[in-house]
CSV table of C-alpha atoms in Angstrom, one decimal:
chain,number,residue,atom,x,y,z
A,1,MET,CA,109.8,122.4,96.0
A,2,PHE,CA,110.5,119.5,98.0
A,3,MET,CA,109.5,115.6,98.3
A,4,ILE,CA,109.2,114.1,101.4
A,5,VAL,CA,109.2,110.0,101.8
A,6,ALA,CA,108.0,108.2,104.7
A,7,GLY,CA,110.0,105.0,105.1
A,8,PHE,CA,109.1,102.0,107.3
A,9,GLY,CA,110.6,99.1,109.1
A,10,PHE,CA,108.3,96.6,110.9
A,11,ARG,CA,108.1,92.9,112.3
A,12,LYS,CA,105.7,90.6,110.7
A,13,GLU,CA,103.6,91.0,114.1
A,14,ALA,CA,102.9,94.7,113.2
A,15,THR,CA,99.5,95.8,112.6
A,16,ALA,CA,98.1,98.6,110.6
A,17,GLY,CA,97.7,100.4,114.0
A,18,SER,CA,101.5,100.0,114.8
A,19,LEU,CA,102.2,101.3,111.4
A,20,GLU,CA,99.9,104.3,112.0
A,21,ASP,CA,101.4,105.1,115.3
A,22,ALA,CA,105.1,105.0,114.1
A,23,TYR,CA,103.8,107.4,111.3
A,24,LYS,CA,102.1,109.6,113.2
A,25,ARG,CA,105.0,110.2,115.6
A,26,ALA,CA,107.3,110.8,112.7
A,27,CYS,CA,105.0,112.9,110.5
A,28,GLU,CA,103.6,115.5,112.8
A,29,ALA,CA,103.1,118.6,110.7
A,30,VAL,CA,104.5,117.0,107.2
A,31,SER,CA,102.7,115.1,104.4
A,32,PRO,CA,104.8,112.7,102.7
A,33,ALA,CA,104.3,112.0,98.9
A,34,PHE,CA,105.3,108.1,99.4
A,35,LEU,CA,105.5,105.4,101.6
A,36,ALA,CA,108.5,103.1,101.3
A,37,THR,CA,109.8,99.8,102.7
A,38,VAL,CA,112.1,97.0,101.7
A,39,ASP,CA,110.6,94.9,98.8
A,40,ASP,CA,110.0,91.8,100.7
A,41,LYS,CA,107.7,93.7,103.2
A,42,ALA,CA,105.8,95.9,100.7
A,43,ALA,CA,102.9,93.4,100.1
A,44,ALA,CA,102.3,92.8,104.1
A,45,GLU,CA,98.8,92.9,104.5
A,46,ALA,CA,99.0,95.3,107.5
A,47,PHE,CA,101.1,97.6,105.3
A,48,ARG,CA,99.2,97.5,102.2
A,49,LEU,CA,95.9,98.2,104.4
A,50,PHE,CA,97.7,101.1,106.0
A,51,ALA,CA,98.7,102.5,102.8
A,52,GLU,CA,95.2,102.4,101.3
A,53,ASP,CA,93.7,103.9,104.5
A,54,ILE,CA,95.9,107.1,103.9
A,55,GLY,CA,96.0,107.2,100.4
A,56,LEU,CA,99.6,107.1,99.5
A,57,PRO,CA,101.3,105.1,96.9
A,58,VAL,CA,104.0,102.4,98.1
A,59,LYS,CA,107.5,102.2,96.8
A,60,ALA,CA,109.2,98.8,97.3
A,61,VAL,CA,113.1,99.1,97.8
A,62,PRO,CA,115.3,96.3,96.9
A,63,ALA,CA,117.5,95.2,100.0
A,64,ASP,CA,120.5,95.6,98.2
A,65,ILE,CA,119.8,99.4,97.7
A,66,LEU,CA,118.9,99.9,101.3
A,67,LYS,CA,122.6,98.8,102.2
A,68,GLN,CA,123.8,101.7,100.0
A,69,GLN,CA,122.0,104.2,102.5
A,70,THR,CA,123.8,105.9,105.5
A,71,THR,CA,121.4,105.7,108.5
A,72,ILE,CA,121.5,107.7,111.7
A,73,THR,CA,120.3,104.7,114.0
A,74,GLN,CA,121.8,101.4,114.1
A,75,SER,CA,119.5,98.3,114.9
A,76,THR,CA,121.5,95.2,115.6
A,77,ALA,CA,118.6,93.0,113.9
A,78,SER,CA,118.2,95.3,110.9
A,79,LYS,CA,122.0,95.3,110.4
A,80,GLU,CA,122.1,91.4,110.4
A,81,ARG,CA,119.1,90.9,108.3
A,82,PHE,CA,119.3,93.8,105.8
A,83,GLY,CA,122.7,95.2,106.0
A,84,THR,CA,121.6,98.6,107.3
A,85,GLY,CA,121.1,100.3,110.5
A,86,SER,CA,117.4,101.2,109.9
A,87,VAL,CA,115.3,100.0,107.2
A,88,ALA,CA,112.8,102.9,107.6
A,89,GLU,CA,115.6,105.5,107.4
A,90,ALA,CA,117.3,103.5,104.5
A,91,ALA,CA,114.1,103.1,102.5
A,92,ALA,CA,113.1,106.8,102.8
A,93,LEU,CA,116.4,108.0,101.6
A,94,ALA,CA,116.4,105.6,98.8
A,95,VAL,CA,113.0,106.6,97.4
A,96,ALA,CA,113.8,110.2,97.8
A,97,GLY,CA,117.0,110.0,95.6
A,98,ASP,CA,120.2,111.4,95.3
A,99,GLY,CA,120.7,114.5,97.5
A,100,ALA,CA,118.2,113.4,100.0
A,101,ARG,CA,118.6,113.8,103.7
A,102,LEU,CA,116.8,112.4,106.6
A,103,LEU,CA,114.3,115.1,108.1
A,104,THR,CA,113.6,112.5,111.3
A,105,ALA,CA,115.4,109.5,112.4
A,106,ARG,CA,113.2,106.5,112.7
A,107,GLN,CA,110.4,106.7,115.2
A,108,VAL,CA,109.2,103.7,117.0
A,109,SER,CA,105.5,102.7,117.6
A,110,ALA,CA,104.4,102.3,121.1
A,111,ASP,CA,104.2,98.5,120.5
A,112,LYS,CA,107.9,98.3,119.2
A,113,LEU,CA,106.5,96.6,116.0
A,114,ALA,CA,106.9,99.5,113.6
A,115,THR,CA,109.4,102.4,112.8
A,116,CYS,CA,109.0,105.2,110.3
A,117,ALA,CA,111.6,107.8,109.4
A,118,LEU,CA,111.4,110.7,106.9
A,119,ALA,CA,113.8,111.9,104.3
A,120,ILE,CA,113.6,115.1,102.3
A,121,ARG,CA,114.8,116.0,98.8
A,122,GLU,CA,114.7,119.5,97.1
A,123,ASN,CA,113.5,119.2,93.7
A,124,THR,CA,115.8,121.4,91.3
C-alpha cells in the first residue's frame, strides 16, 4: 500500500486552470490522496476552487517545514522566499511523511504560474 501527495507552488496570479494544468502534467496515471502547499497559499481562492473541483483535501505546510525537505529542482525565487528549491516538491514530501520520495519533480503549467510535484510513501 502507498500514499501519493500532489504538492503545489504557485504565483498569486495563478488561476484554477493554471493549477489544473500543472496537476495534469504531473499526475498522468496516478491519483493523489491529498493536495499540499505552503500554509500562506492554502487559502488562495484559485487553489481552494481547484481542490473543491477535484474533490481532494488540502494539507497546509508551515514554511519552516518546507525548508527541511530535499528537492530535486532549485528555483531562485522559491529559495529566497521560502528557503526551499521547490515549494511543490517540498510540500508533497512534507505531507507524504517520513520515508517519502519524489515520484515526479515539479511540472510547470503552460502559463508558468503553477507547479505540481508528486511524492510517494509506502505505508508499512
